PDB file of N, CA and C in Angstrom:
ATOM      1  N   UNK A  88      -5.540  -2.729  -7.073  1.00 77.00           N
ATOM      2  CA  UNK A  88      -4.971  -2.515  -5.770  1.00 77.00           C
ATOM      3  C   UNK A  88      -5.798  -3.216  -4.695  1.00 77.00           C
ATOM      4  N   UNK A  89      -7.103  -3.105  -4.813  1.00 86.00           N
ATOM      5  CA  UNK A  89      -7.982  -3.759  -3.851  1.00 86.00           C
ATOM      6  C   UNK A  89      -7.827  -5.277  -3.945  1.00 86.00           C
ATOM      7  N   UNK A  90      -7.667  -5.756  -5.160  1.00 88.00           N
ATOM      8  CA  UNK A  90      -7.504  -7.194  -5.353  1.00 88.00           C
ATOM      9  C   UNK A  90      -6.247  -7.701  -4.642  1.00 88.00           C
ATOM     10  N   UNK A  91      -5.146  -6.971  -4.778  1.00 88.00           N
ATOM     11  CA  UNK A  91      -3.901  -7.358  -4.111  1.00 88.00           C
ATOM     12  C   UNK A  91      -4.075  -7.356  -2.588  1.00 88.00           C
ATOM     13  N   UNK A  92      -4.731  -6.329  -2.081  1.00 90.00           N
ATOM     14  CA  UNK A  92      -4.955  -6.231  -0.637  1.00 90.00           C
ATOM     15  C   UNK A  92      -5.799  -7.400  -0.137  1.00 90.00           C
ATOM     16  N   UNK A  93      -6.846  -7.730  -0.875  1.00 93.00           N
ATOM     17  CA  UNK A  93      -7.698  -8.851  -0.471  1.00 93.00           C
ATOM     18  C   UNK A  93      -6.950 -10.179  -0.547  1.00 93.00           C
ATOM     19  N   UNK A  94      -6.120 -10.327  -1.574  1.00 93.00           N
ATOM     20  CA  UNK A  94      -5.326 -11.560  -1.675  1.00 93.00           C
ATOM     21  C   UNK A  94      -4.339 -11.658  -0.515  1.00 93.00           C
ATOM     22  N   UNK A  95      -3.756 -10.540  -0.156  1.00 94.00           N
ATOM     23  CA  UNK A  95      -2.807 -10.512   0.957  1.00 94.00           C
ATOM     24  C   UNK A  95      -3.505 -10.864   2.269  1.00 94.00           C
ATOM     25  N   UNK A  96      -4.698 -10.309   2.472  1.00 95.00           N
ATOM     26  CA  UNK A  96      -5.479 -10.658   3.659  1.00 95.00           C
ATOM     27  C   UNK A  96      -5.871 -12.132   3.658  1.00 95.00           C
ATOM     28  N   UNK A  97      -6.154 -12.666   2.483  1.00 96.00           N
ATOM     29  CA  UNK A  97      -6.484 -14.087   2.384  1.00 96.00           C
ATOM     30  C   UNK A  97      -5.314 -14.974   2.776  1.00 96.00           C
ATOM     31  N   UNK A  98      -4.116 -14.611   2.340  1.00 96.00           N
ATOM     32  CA  UNK A  98      -2.918 -15.372   2.725  1.00 96.00           C
ATOM     33  C   UNK A  98      -2.732 -15.305   4.237  1.00 96.00           C
ATOM     34  N   UNK A  99      -2.911 -14.106   4.804  1.00 96.00           N
ATOM     35  CA  UNK A  99      -2.778 -13.960   6.258  1.00 96.00           C
ATOM     36  C   UNK A  99      -3.826 -14.787   6.987  1.00 96.00           C
ATOM     37  N   UNK A 100      -5.072 -14.745   6.520  1.00 97.00           N
ATOM     38  CA  UNK A 100      -6.141 -15.508   7.170  1.00 97.00           C
ATOM     39  C   UNK A 100      -5.850 -17.005   7.114  1.00 97.00           C
ATOM     40  N   UNK A 101      -5.362 -17.473   5.973  1.00 96.00           N
ATOM     41  CA  UNK A 101      -5.013 -18.890   5.866  1.00 96.00           C
ATOM     42  C   UNK A 101      -3.898 -19.257   6.832  1.00 96.00           C
ATOM     43  N   UNK A 102      -2.886 -18.419   6.927  1.00 96.00           N
ATOM     44  CA  UNK A 102      -1.796 -18.671   7.873  1.00 96.00           C
ATOM     45  C   UNK A 102      -2.304 -18.633   9.300  1.00 96.00           C
ATOM     46  N   UNK A 103      -3.213 -17.710   9.601  1.00 95.00           N
ATOM     47  CA  UNK A 103      -3.764 -17.603  10.948  1.00 95.00           C
ATOM     48  C   UNK A 103      -4.495 -18.888  11.334  1.00 95.00           C
ATOM     49  N   UNK A 104      -5.298 -19.410  10.419  1.00 95.00           N
ATOM     50  CA  UNK A 104      -6.043 -20.641  10.704  1.00 95.00           C
ATOM     51  C   UNK A 104      -5.088 -21.808  10.926  1.00 95.00           C
ATOM     52  N   UNK A 105      -4.067 -21.906  10.084  1.00 95.00           N
ATOM     53  CA  UNK A 105      -3.100 -23.004  10.228  1.00 95.00           C
ATOM     54  C   UNK A 105      -2.339 -22.884  11.537  1.00 95.00           C
ATOM     55  N   UNK A 106      -1.854 -21.690  11.854  1.00 92.00           N
ATOM     56  CA  UNK A 106      -1.091 -21.499  13.100  1.00 92.00           C
ATOM     57  C   UNK A 106      -1.986 -21.747  14.309  1.00 92.00           C
ATOM     58  N   UNK A 107      -3.217 -21.240  14.266  1.00 92.00           N
ATOM     59  CA  UNK A 107      -4.135 -21.463  15.380  1.00 92.00           C
ATOM     60  C   UNK A 107      -4.368 -22.961  15.580  1.00 92.00           C
ATOM     61  N   UNK A 108      -4.534 -23.700  14.482  1.00 92.00           N
ATOM     62  CA  UNK A 108      -4.713 -25.147  14.587  1.00 92.00           C
ATOM     63  C   UNK A 108      -3.489 -25.833  15.170  1.00 92.00           C
ATOM     64  N   UNK A 109      -2.301 -25.395  14.765  1.00 90.00           N
ATOM     65  CA  UNK A 109      -1.072 -25.980  15.299  1.00 90.00           C
ATOM     66  C   UNK A 109      -0.903 -25.667  16.788  1.00 90.00           C
ATOM     67  N   UNK A 110      -1.250 -24.447  17.199  1.00 88.00           N
ATOM     68  CA  UNK A 110      -1.154 -24.089  18.622  1.00 88.00           C
ATOM     69  C   UNK A 110      -2.194 -24.849  19.419  1.00 88.00           C
ATOM     70  N   UNK A 111      -3.409 -24.955  18.890  1.00 87.00           N
ATOM     71  CA  UNK A 111      -4.484 -25.651  19.593  1.00 87.00           C
ATOM     72  C   UNK A 111      -4.169 -27.136  19.771  1.00 87.00           C
ATOM     73  N   UNK A 112      -3.533 -27.729  18.753  1.00 88.00           N
ATOM     74  CA  UNK A 112      -3.217 -29.154  18.835  1.00 88.00           C
ATOM     75  C   UNK A 112      -1.932 -29.421  19.628  1.00 88.00           C
ATOM     76  N   UNK A 113      -1.184 -28.374  19.957  1.00 84.00           N
ATOM     77  CA  UNK A 113       0.004 -28.548  20.784  1.00 84.00           C
ATOM     78  C   UNK A 113       1.289 -28.738  20.004  1.00 84.00           C
ATOM     79  N   UNK A 114       1.257 -28.655  18.685  1.00 87.00           N
ATOM     80  CA  UNK A 114       2.461 -28.798  17.869  1.00 87.00           C
ATOM     81  C   UNK A 114       3.372 -27.586  18.065  1.00 87.00           C
ATOM     82  N   UNK A 115       2.766 -26.403  18.126  1.00 80.00           N
ATOM     83  CA  UNK A 115       3.493 -25.154  18.371  1.00 80.00           C
ATOM     84  C   UNK A 115       3.150 -24.717  19.790  1.00 80.00           C
ATOM     85  N   UNK A 116       4.142 -24.255  20.571  1.00 81.00           N
ATOM     86  CA  UNK A 116       3.856 -23.886  21.962  1.00 81.00           C
ATOM     87  C   UNK A 116       2.894 -22.706  22.073  1.00 81.00           C
ATOM     88  N   UNK A 117       2.115 -22.729  23.141  1.00 79.00           N
ATOM     89  CA  UNK A 117       1.178 -21.635  23.422  1.00 79.00           C
ATOM     90  C   UNK A 117       1.932 -20.431  23.963  1.00 79.00           C
ATOM     91  N   UNK A 118       1.293 -19.265  23.884  1.00 75.00           N
ATOM     92  CA  UNK A 118       1.878 -18.056  24.455  1.00 75.00           C
ATOM     93  C   UNK A 118       1.789 -18.092  25.970  1.00 75.00           C
ATOM     94  N   UNK A 119       2.410 -17.137  26.601  1.00 71.00           N
ATOM     95  CA  UNK A 119       2.396 -17.057  28.059  1.00 71.00           C
ATOM     96  C   UNK A 119       1.109 -16.417  28.550  1.00 71.00           C
ATOM     97  N   UNK A 120       0.441 -17.046  29.467  1.00 70.00           N
ATOM     98  CA  UNK A 120      -0.770 -16.492  30.073  1.00 70.00           C
ATOM     99  C   UNK A 120      -1.852 -16.219  29.054  1.00 70.00           C
ATOM    100  N   UNK A 121      -2.317 -14.965  29.044  1.00 67.00           N
ATOM    101  CA  UNK A 121      -3.396 -14.564  28.133  1.00 67.00           C
ATOM    102  C   UNK A 121      -2.877 -14.070  26.791  1.00 67.00           C
ATOM    103  N   UNK A 122      -1.600 -14.212  26.520  1.00 71.00           N
ATOM    104  CA  UNK A 122      -1.023 -13.679  25.279  1.00 71.00           C
ATOM    105  C   UNK A 122      -1.126 -14.650  24.108  1.00 71.00           C
ATOM    106  N   UNK A 123      -1.904 -15.692  24.230  1.00 84.00           N
ATOM    107  CA  UNK A 123      -1.975 -16.711  23.183  1.00 84.00           C
ATOM    108  C   UNK A 123      -2.433 -16.132  21.842  1.00 84.00           C
ATOM    109  N   UNK A 124      -3.456 -15.275  21.843  1.00 86.00           N
ATOM    110  CA  UNK A 124      -3.954 -14.725  20.583  1.00 86.00           C
ATOM    111  C   UNK A 124      -2.894 -13.819  19.940  1.00 86.00           C
ATOM    112  N   UNK A 125      -2.162 -13.070  20.755  1.00 89.00           N
ATOM    113  CA  UNK A 125      -1.096 -12.224  20.217  1.00 89.00           C
ATOM    114  C   UNK A 125       0.011 -13.079  19.605  1.00 89.00           C
ATOM    115  N   UNK A 126       0.316 -14.189  20.242  1.00 87.00           N
ATOM    116  CA  UNK A 126       1.328 -15.117  19.740  1.00 87.00           C
ATOM    117  C   UNK A 126       0.906 -15.665  18.375  1.00 87.00           C
ATOM    118  N   UNK A 127      -0.347 -16.061  18.265  1.00 90.00           N
ATOM    119  CA  UNK A 127      -0.855 -16.606  17.007  1.00 90.00           C
ATOM    120  C   UNK A 127      -0.844 -15.529  15.918  1.00 90.00           C
ATOM    121  N   UNK A 128      -1.256 -14.301  16.255  1.00 92.00           N
ATOM    122  CA  UNK A 128      -1.235 -13.206  15.280  1.00 92.00           C
ATOM    123  C   UNK A 128       0.187 -12.901  14.812  1.00 92.00           C
ATOM    124  N   UNK A 129       1.113 -12.812  15.752  1.00 92.00           N
ATOM    125  CA  UNK A 129       2.496 -12.503  15.401  1.00 92.00           C
ATOM    126  C   UNK A 129       3.106 -13.596  14.534  1.00 92.00           C
ATOM    127  N   UNK A 130       2.900 -14.820  14.916  1.00 92.00           N
ATOM    128  CA  UNK A 130       3.427 -15.940  14.140  1.00 92.00           C
ATOM    129  C   UNK A 130       2.803 -15.983  12.743  1.00 92.00           C
ATOM    130  N   UNK A 131       1.521 -15.691  12.665  1.00 95.00           N
ATOM    131  CA  UNK A 131       0.841 -15.661  11.363  1.00 95.00           C
ATOM    132  C   UNK A 131       1.404 -14.557  10.470  1.00 95.00           C
ATOM    133  N   UNK A 132       1.671 -13.385  11.050  1.00 96.00           N
ATOM    134  CA  UNK A 132       2.265 -12.289  10.271  1.00 96.00           C
ATOM    135  C   UNK A 132       3.641 -12.663   9.752  1.00 96.00           C
ATOM    136  N   UNK A 133       4.445 -13.268  10.611  1.00 95.00           N
ATOM    137  CA  UNK A 133       5.805 -13.634  10.220  1.00 95.00           C
ATOM    138  C   UNK A 133       5.798 -14.685   9.118  1.00 95.00           C
ATOM    139  N   UNK A 134       4.867 -15.603   9.168  1.00 95.00           N
ATOM    140  CA  UNK A 134       4.795 -16.662   8.158  1.00 95.00           C
ATOM    141  C   UNK A 134       4.176 -16.150   6.857  1.00 95.00           C
ATOM    142  N   UNK A 135       3.139 -15.298   6.966  1.00 96.00           N
ATOM    143  CA  UNK A 135       2.431 -14.857   5.757  1.00 96.00           C
ATOM    144  C   UNK A 135       3.231 -13.849   4.928  1.00 96.00           C
ATOM    145  N   UNK A 136       4.122 -13.090   5.552  1.00 95.00           N
ATOM    146  CA  UNK A 136       4.878 -12.077   4.805  1.00 95.00           C
ATOM    147  C   UNK A 136       5.725 -12.681   3.684  1.00 95.00           C
ATOM    148  N   UNK A 137       6.592 -13.661   3.957  1.00 95.00           N
ATOM    149  CA  UNK A 137       7.373 -14.219   2.843  1.00 95.00           C
ATOM    150  C   UNK A 137       6.515 -14.993   1.836  1.00 95.00           C
ATOM    151  N   UNK A 138       5.448 -15.615   2.319  1.00 95.00           N
ATOM    152  CA  UNK A 138       4.560 -16.326   1.388  1.00 95.00           C
ATOM    153  C   UNK A 138       3.928 -15.326   0.425  1.00 95.00           C
ATOM    154  N   UNK A 139       3.423 -14.206   0.954  1.00 93.00           N
ATOM    155  CA  UNK A 139       2.831 -13.172   0.100  1.00 93.00           C
ATOM    156  C   UNK A 139       3.859 -12.596  -0.858  1.00 93.00           C
ATOM    157  N   UNK A 140       5.077 -12.413  -0.381  1.00 93.00           N
ATOM    158  CA  UNK A 140       6.125 -11.839  -1.216  1.00 93.00           C
ATOM    159  C   UNK A 140       6.387 -12.707  -2.445  1.00 93.00           C
ATOM    160  N   UNK A 141       6.381 -14.005  -2.262  1.00 94.00           N
ATOM    161  CA  UNK A 141       6.672 -14.926  -3.363  1.00 94.00           C
ATOM    162  C   UNK A 141       5.429 -15.207  -4.208  1.00 94.00           C
ATOM    163  N   UNK A 142       4.337 -15.546  -3.561  1.00 93.00           N
ATOM    164  CA  UNK A 142       3.142 -15.997  -4.276  1.00 93.00           C
ATOM    165  C   UNK A 142       2.440 -14.851  -5.010  1.00 93.00           C
ATOM    166  N   UNK A 143       2.444 -13.655  -4.431  1.00 92.00           N
ATOM    167  CA  UNK A 143       1.694 -12.540  -5.012  1.00 92.00           C
ATOM    168  C   UNK A 143       2.571 -11.578  -5.813  1.00 92.00           C
ATOM    169  N   UNK A 144       3.696 -12.035  -6.296  1.00 93.00           N
ATOM    170  CA  UNK A 144       4.634 -11.166  -7.016  1.00 93.00           C
ATOM    171  C   UNK A 144       3.989 -10.513  -8.241  1.00 93.00           C
ATOM    172  N   UNK A 145       3.320 -11.298  -9.076  1.00 92.00           N
ATOM    173  CA  UNK A 145       2.712 -10.742 -10.295  1.00 92.00           C
ATOM    174  C   UNK A 145       1.617  -9.735  -9.953  1.00 92.00           C
ATOM    175  N   UNK A 146       0.811 -10.054  -8.966  1.00 90.00           N
ATOM    176  CA  UNK A 146      -0.264  -9.145  -8.572  1.00 90.00           C
ATOM    177  C   UNK A 146       0.301  -7.858  -7.966  1.00 90.00           C
ATOM    178  N   UNK A 147       1.383  -7.968  -7.216  1.00 89.00           N
ATOM    179  CA  UNK A 147       2.034  -6.791  -6.644  1.00 89.00           C
ATOM    180  C   UNK A 147       2.596  -5.900  -7.757  1.00 89.00           C
ATOM    181  N   UNK A 148       3.181  -6.518  -8.794  1.00 90.00           N
ATOM    182  CA  UNK A 148       3.701  -5.742  -9.921  1.00 90.00           C
ATOM    183  C   UNK A 148       2.576  -5.014 -10.644  1.00 90.00           C
ATOM    184  N   UNK A 149       1.435  -5.681 -10.824  1.00 91.00           N
ATOM    185  CA  UNK A 149       0.287  -5.027 -11.460  1.00 91.00           C
ATOM    186  C   UNK A 149      -0.202  -3.854 -10.624  1.00 91.00           C
ATOM    187  N   UNK A 150      -0.267  -4.051  -9.320  1.00 88.00           N
ATOM    188  CA  UNK A 150      -0.724  -2.981  -8.431  1.00 88.00           C
ATOM    189  C   UNK A 150       0.242  -1.805  -8.452  1.00 88.00           C
ATOM    190  N   UNK A 151       1.538  -2.080  -8.498  1.00 89.00           N
ATOM    191  CA  UNK A 151       2.509  -0.987  -8.505  1.00 89.00           C
ATOM    192  C   UNK A 151       2.442  -0.210  -9.820  1.00 89.00           C
ATOM    193  N   UNK A 152       2.190  -0.883 -10.931  1.00 92.00           N
ATOM    194  CA  UNK A 152       2.017  -0.183 -12.217  1.00 92.00           C
ATOM    195  C   UNK A 152       0.800   0.737 -12.128  1.00 92.00           C
ATOM    196  N   UNK A 153      -0.264   0.258 -11.528  1.00 90.00           N
ATOM    197  CA  UNK A 153      -1.474   1.066 -11.363  1.00 90.00           C
ATOM    198  C   UNK A 153      -1.185   2.298 -10.507  1.00 90.00           C
ATOM    199  N   UNK A 154      -0.440   2.122  -9.430  1.00 90.00           N
ATOM    200  CA  UNK A 154      -0.103   3.247  -8.551  1.00 90.00           C
ATOM    201  C   UNK A 154       0.770   4.258  -9.293  1.00 90.00           C
ATOM    202  N   UNK A 155       1.747   3.777 -10.045  1.00 93.00           N
ATOM    203  CA  UNK A 155       2.625   4.683 -10.801  1.00 93.00           C
ATOM    204  C   UNK A 155       1.821   5.482 -11.819  1.00 93.00           C
ATOM    205  N   UNK A 156       0.876   4.843 -12.488  1.00 93.00           N
ATOM    206  CA  UNK A 156       0.041   5.553 -13.454  1.00 93.00           C
ATOM    207  C   UNK A 156      -0.776   6.645 -12.777  1.00 93.00           C
ATOM    208  N   UNK A 157      -1.327   6.352 -11.609  1.00 92.00           N
ATOM    209  CA  UNK A 157      -2.109   7.347 -10.882  1.00 92.00           C
ATOM    210  C   UNK A 157      -1.242   8.518 -10.454  1.00 92.00           C
ATOM    211  N   UNK A 158      -0.028   8.229  -9.977  1.00 93.00           N
ATOM    212  CA  UNK A 158       0.883   9.292  -9.555  1.00 93.00           C
ATOM    213  C   UNK A 158       1.272  10.153 -10.753  1.00 93.00           C
ATOM    214  N   UNK A 159       1.578   9.543 -11.878  1.00 93.00           N
ATOM    215  CA  UNK A 159       1.927  10.300 -13.079  1.00 93.00           C
ATOM    216  C   UNK A 159       0.766  11.179 -13.539  1.00 93.00           C
ATOM    217  N   UNK A 160      -0.444  10.647 -13.482  1.00 93.00           N
ATOM    218  CA  UNK A 160      -1.619  11.420 -13.874  1.00 93.00           C
ATOM    219  C   UNK A 160      -1.822  12.607 -12.932  1.00 93.00           C
ATOM    220  N   UNK A 161      -1.610  12.388 -11.631  1.00 94.00           N
ATOM    221  CA  UNK A 161      -1.757  13.479 -10.669  1.00 94.00           C
ATOM    222  C   UNK A 161      -0.684  14.545 -10.873  1.00 94.00           C
ATOM    223  N   UNK A 162       0.540  14.127 -11.189  1.00 92.00           N
ATOM    224  CA  UNK A 162       1.613  15.091 -11.464  1.00 92.00           C
ATOM    225  C   UNK A 162       1.286  15.911 -12.708  1.00 92.00           C
ATOM    226  N   UNK A 163       0.757  15.262 -13.743  1.00 89.00           N
ATOM    227  CA  UNK A 163       0.391  15.975 -14.967  1.00 89.00           C
ATOM    228  C   UNK A 163      -0.722  16.981 -14.688  1.00 89.00           C
ATOM    229  N   UNK A 164      -1.717  16.595 -13.901  1.00 89.00           N
ATOM    230  CA  UNK A 164      -2.794  17.520 -13.545  1.00 89.00           C
ATOM    231  C   UNK A 164      -2.266  18.694 -12.739  1.00 89.00           C
ATOM    232  N   UNK A 165      -1.361  18.433 -11.810  1.00 89.00           N
ATOM    233  CA  UNK A 165      -0.777  19.503 -11.002  1.00 89.00           C
ATOM    234  C   UNK A 165       0.015  20.468 -11.878  1.00 89.00           C
ATOM    235  N   UNK A 166       0.790  19.934 -12.808  1.00 87.00           N
ATOM    236  CA  UNK A 166       1.566  20.787 -13.714  1.00 87.00           C
ATOM    237  C   UNK A 166       0.646  21.614 -14.609  1.00 87.00           C
ATOM    238  N   UNK A 167      -0.444  21.012 -15.082  1.00 84.00           N
ATOM    239  CA  UNK A 167      -1.409  21.745 -15.905  1.00 84.00           C
ATOM    240  C   UNK A 167      -2.038  22.869 -15.095  1.00 84.00           C
ATOM    241  N   UNK A 168      -2.358  22.620 -13.841  1.00 85.00           N
ATOM    242  CA  UNK A 168      -2.923  23.672 -12.990  1.00 85.00           C
ATOM    243  C   UNK A 168      -1.919  24.791 -12.760  1.00 85.00           C
ATOM    244  N   UNK A 169      -0.659  24.436 -12.544  1.00 82.00           N
ATOM    245  CA  UNK A 169       0.368  25.461 -12.349  1.00 82.00           C
ATOM    246  C   UNK A 169       0.525  26.317 -13.602  1.00 82.00           C
ATOM    247  N   UNK A 170       0.535  25.683 -14.761  1.00 78.00           N
ATOM    248  CA  UNK A 170       0.656  26.421 -16.024  1.00 78.00           C
ATOM    249  C   UNK A 170      -0.526  27.350 -16.220  1.00 78.00           C
ATOM    250  N   UNK A 171      -1.700  26.861 -15.885  1.00 78.00           N
ATOM    251  CA  UNK A 171      -2.905  27.669 -16.028  1.00 78.00           C
ATOM    252  C   UNK A 171      -2.864  28.859 -15.066  1.00 78.00           C
ATOM    253  N   UNK A 172      -2.396  28.651 -13.852  1.00 69.00           N
ATOM    254  CA  UNK A 172      -2.283  29.747 -12.890  1.00 69.00           C
ATOM    255  C   UNK A 172      -1.254  30.775 -13.353  1.00 69.00           C
ATOM    256  N   UNK A 173      -0.130  30.307 -13.891  1.00 68.00           N
ATOM    257  CA  UNK A 173       0.896  31.227 -14.392  1.00 68.00           C
ATOM    258  C   UNK A 173       0.363  32.065 -15.548  1.00 68.00           C
ATOM    259  N   UNK A 174      -0.388  31.441 -16.443  1.00 70.00           N
ATOM    260  CA  UNK A 174      -0.951  32.167 -17.583  1.00 70.00           C
ATOM    261  C   UNK A 174      -1.954  33.208 -17.097  1.00 70.00           C
ATOM    262  N   UNK A 175      -2.763  32.861 -16.130  1.00 72.00           N
ATOM    263  CA  UNK A 175      -3.741  33.797 -15.582  1.00 72.00           C
ATOM    264  C   UNK A 175      -3.044  34.960 -14.887  1.00 72.00           C
ATOM    265  N   UNK A 176      -1.981  34.665 -14.151  1.00 68.00           N
ATOM    266  CA  UNK A 176      -1.241  35.722 -13.457  1.00 68.00           C
ATOM    267  C   UNK A 176      -0.581  36.663 -14.463  1.00 68.00           C
ATOM    268  N   UNK A 177      -0.062  36.141 -15.552  1.00 69.00           N
ATOM    269  CA  UNK A 177       0.570  36.975 -16.581  1.00 69.00           C
ATOM    270  C   UNK A 177      -0.460  37.870 -17.276  1.00 69.00           C
ATOM    271  N   UNK A 178      -1.655  37.342 -17.510  1.00 71.00           N
ATOM    272  CA  UNK A 178      -2.713  38.129 -18.136  1.00 71.00           C
ATOM    273  C   UNK A 178      -3.184  39.224 -17.200  1.00 71.00           C
ATOM    274  N   UNK A 179      -3.235  38.965 -15.929  1.00 73.00           N
ATOM    275  CA  UNK A 179      -3.692  39.936 -14.950  1.00 73.00           C
ATOM    276  C   UNK A 179      -2.703  41.082 -14.809  1.00 73.00           C
ATOM    277  N   UNK A 180      -1.414  40.798 -14.960  1.00 68.00           N
ATOM    278  CA  UNK A 180      -0.393  41.833 -14.822  1.00 68.00           C
ATOM    279  C   UNK A 180      -0.521  42.878 -15.920  1.00 68.00           C
ATOM    280  N   UNK A 181      -1.046  42.518 -17.064  1.00 60.00           N
ATOM    281  CA  UNK A 181      -1.288  43.457 -18.141  1.00 60.00           C
ATOM    282  C   UNK A 181      -0.019  43.843 -18.878  1.00 60.00           C
ATOM    283  N   UNK A 182      -0.114  44.899 -19.710  1.00 60.00           N
ATOM    284  CA  UNK A 182       1.033  45.297 -20.546  1.00 60.00           C
ATOM    285  C   UNK A 182       2.169  45.911 -19.748  1.00 60.00           C
ATOM    286  N   UNK A 183       1.882  46.396 -18.547  1.00 60.00           N
ATOM    287  CA  UNK A 183       2.939  47.012 -17.742  1.00 60.00           C
ATOM    288  C   UNK A 183       3.926  45.983 -17.223  1.00 60.00           C
ATOM    289  N   UNK A 184       3.452  44.787 -17.040  1.00 54.00           N
ATOM    290  CA  UNK A 184       4.324  43.747 -16.486  1.00 54.00           C
ATOM    291  C   UNK A 184       4.558  44.019 -15.012  1.00 54.00           C
ATOM    292  N   UNK A 185       5.673  43.665 -14.557  1.00 57.00           N
ATOM    293  CA  UNK A 185       5.997  43.881 -13.146  1.00 57.00           C
ATOM    294  C   UNK A 185       6.559  45.285 -12.969  1.00 57.00           C
ATOM    295  N   UNK A 186       6.280  45.857 -11.833  1.00 55.00           N
ATOM    296  CA  UNK A 186       6.805  47.196 -11.548  1.00 55.00           C
ATOM    297  C   UNK A 186       8.229  47.103 -11.074  1.00 55.00           C
ATOM    298  N   UNK A 187       9.024  48.094 -11.466  1.00 54.00           N
ATOM    299  CA  UNK A 187      10.414  48.119 -11.053  1.00 54.00           C
ATOM    300  C   UNK A 187      10.568  49.034  -9.863  1.00 54.00           C
ATOM    301  N   UNK A 188      11.449  48.674  -8.984  1.00 59.00           N
ATOM    302  CA  UNK A 188      11.723  49.526  -7.828  1.00 59.00           C
ATOM    303  C   UNK A 188      13.048  50.204  -8.023  1.00 59.00           C
ATOM    304  N   UNK A 189      13.133  51.480  -7.711  1.00 53.00           N
ATOM    305  CA  UNK A 189      14.367  52.228  -7.908  1.00 53.00           C
ATOM    306  C   UNK A 189      15.064  52.449  -6.587  1.00 53.00           C
TER     307      UNK A 189
END
C-alpha cells in the first residue's frame, strides 16, 4: 500500500515539474495574480490522475488485494471475539438459563 502511494506521489511530482516548466516557459498560460502555484497544482492533479490510473493499474490491484485481506482478517477476528463473548455469557448464565417473566 505504501509503495502504491509513493508511486502515485511520484507521478504527481513528475507532472508538477513538467507543468511548472511549461508555465514558466510560457507554453501554458499563467494563473491570475498570485494564483499561479494553485494553477500549477490543479493542472498537475488533473494530468496525473489519468496517468496514475493507467500506469499504476497492476500496483493498484496488488494494493486492493492487500486491503481486502486485511479487512477479511479483521472481520474474522471480530467474529471470533463475538463468539467468545457469547460463550462466556452462556457460561455465566449457568444452568438456570434466562429467567422467565410471568
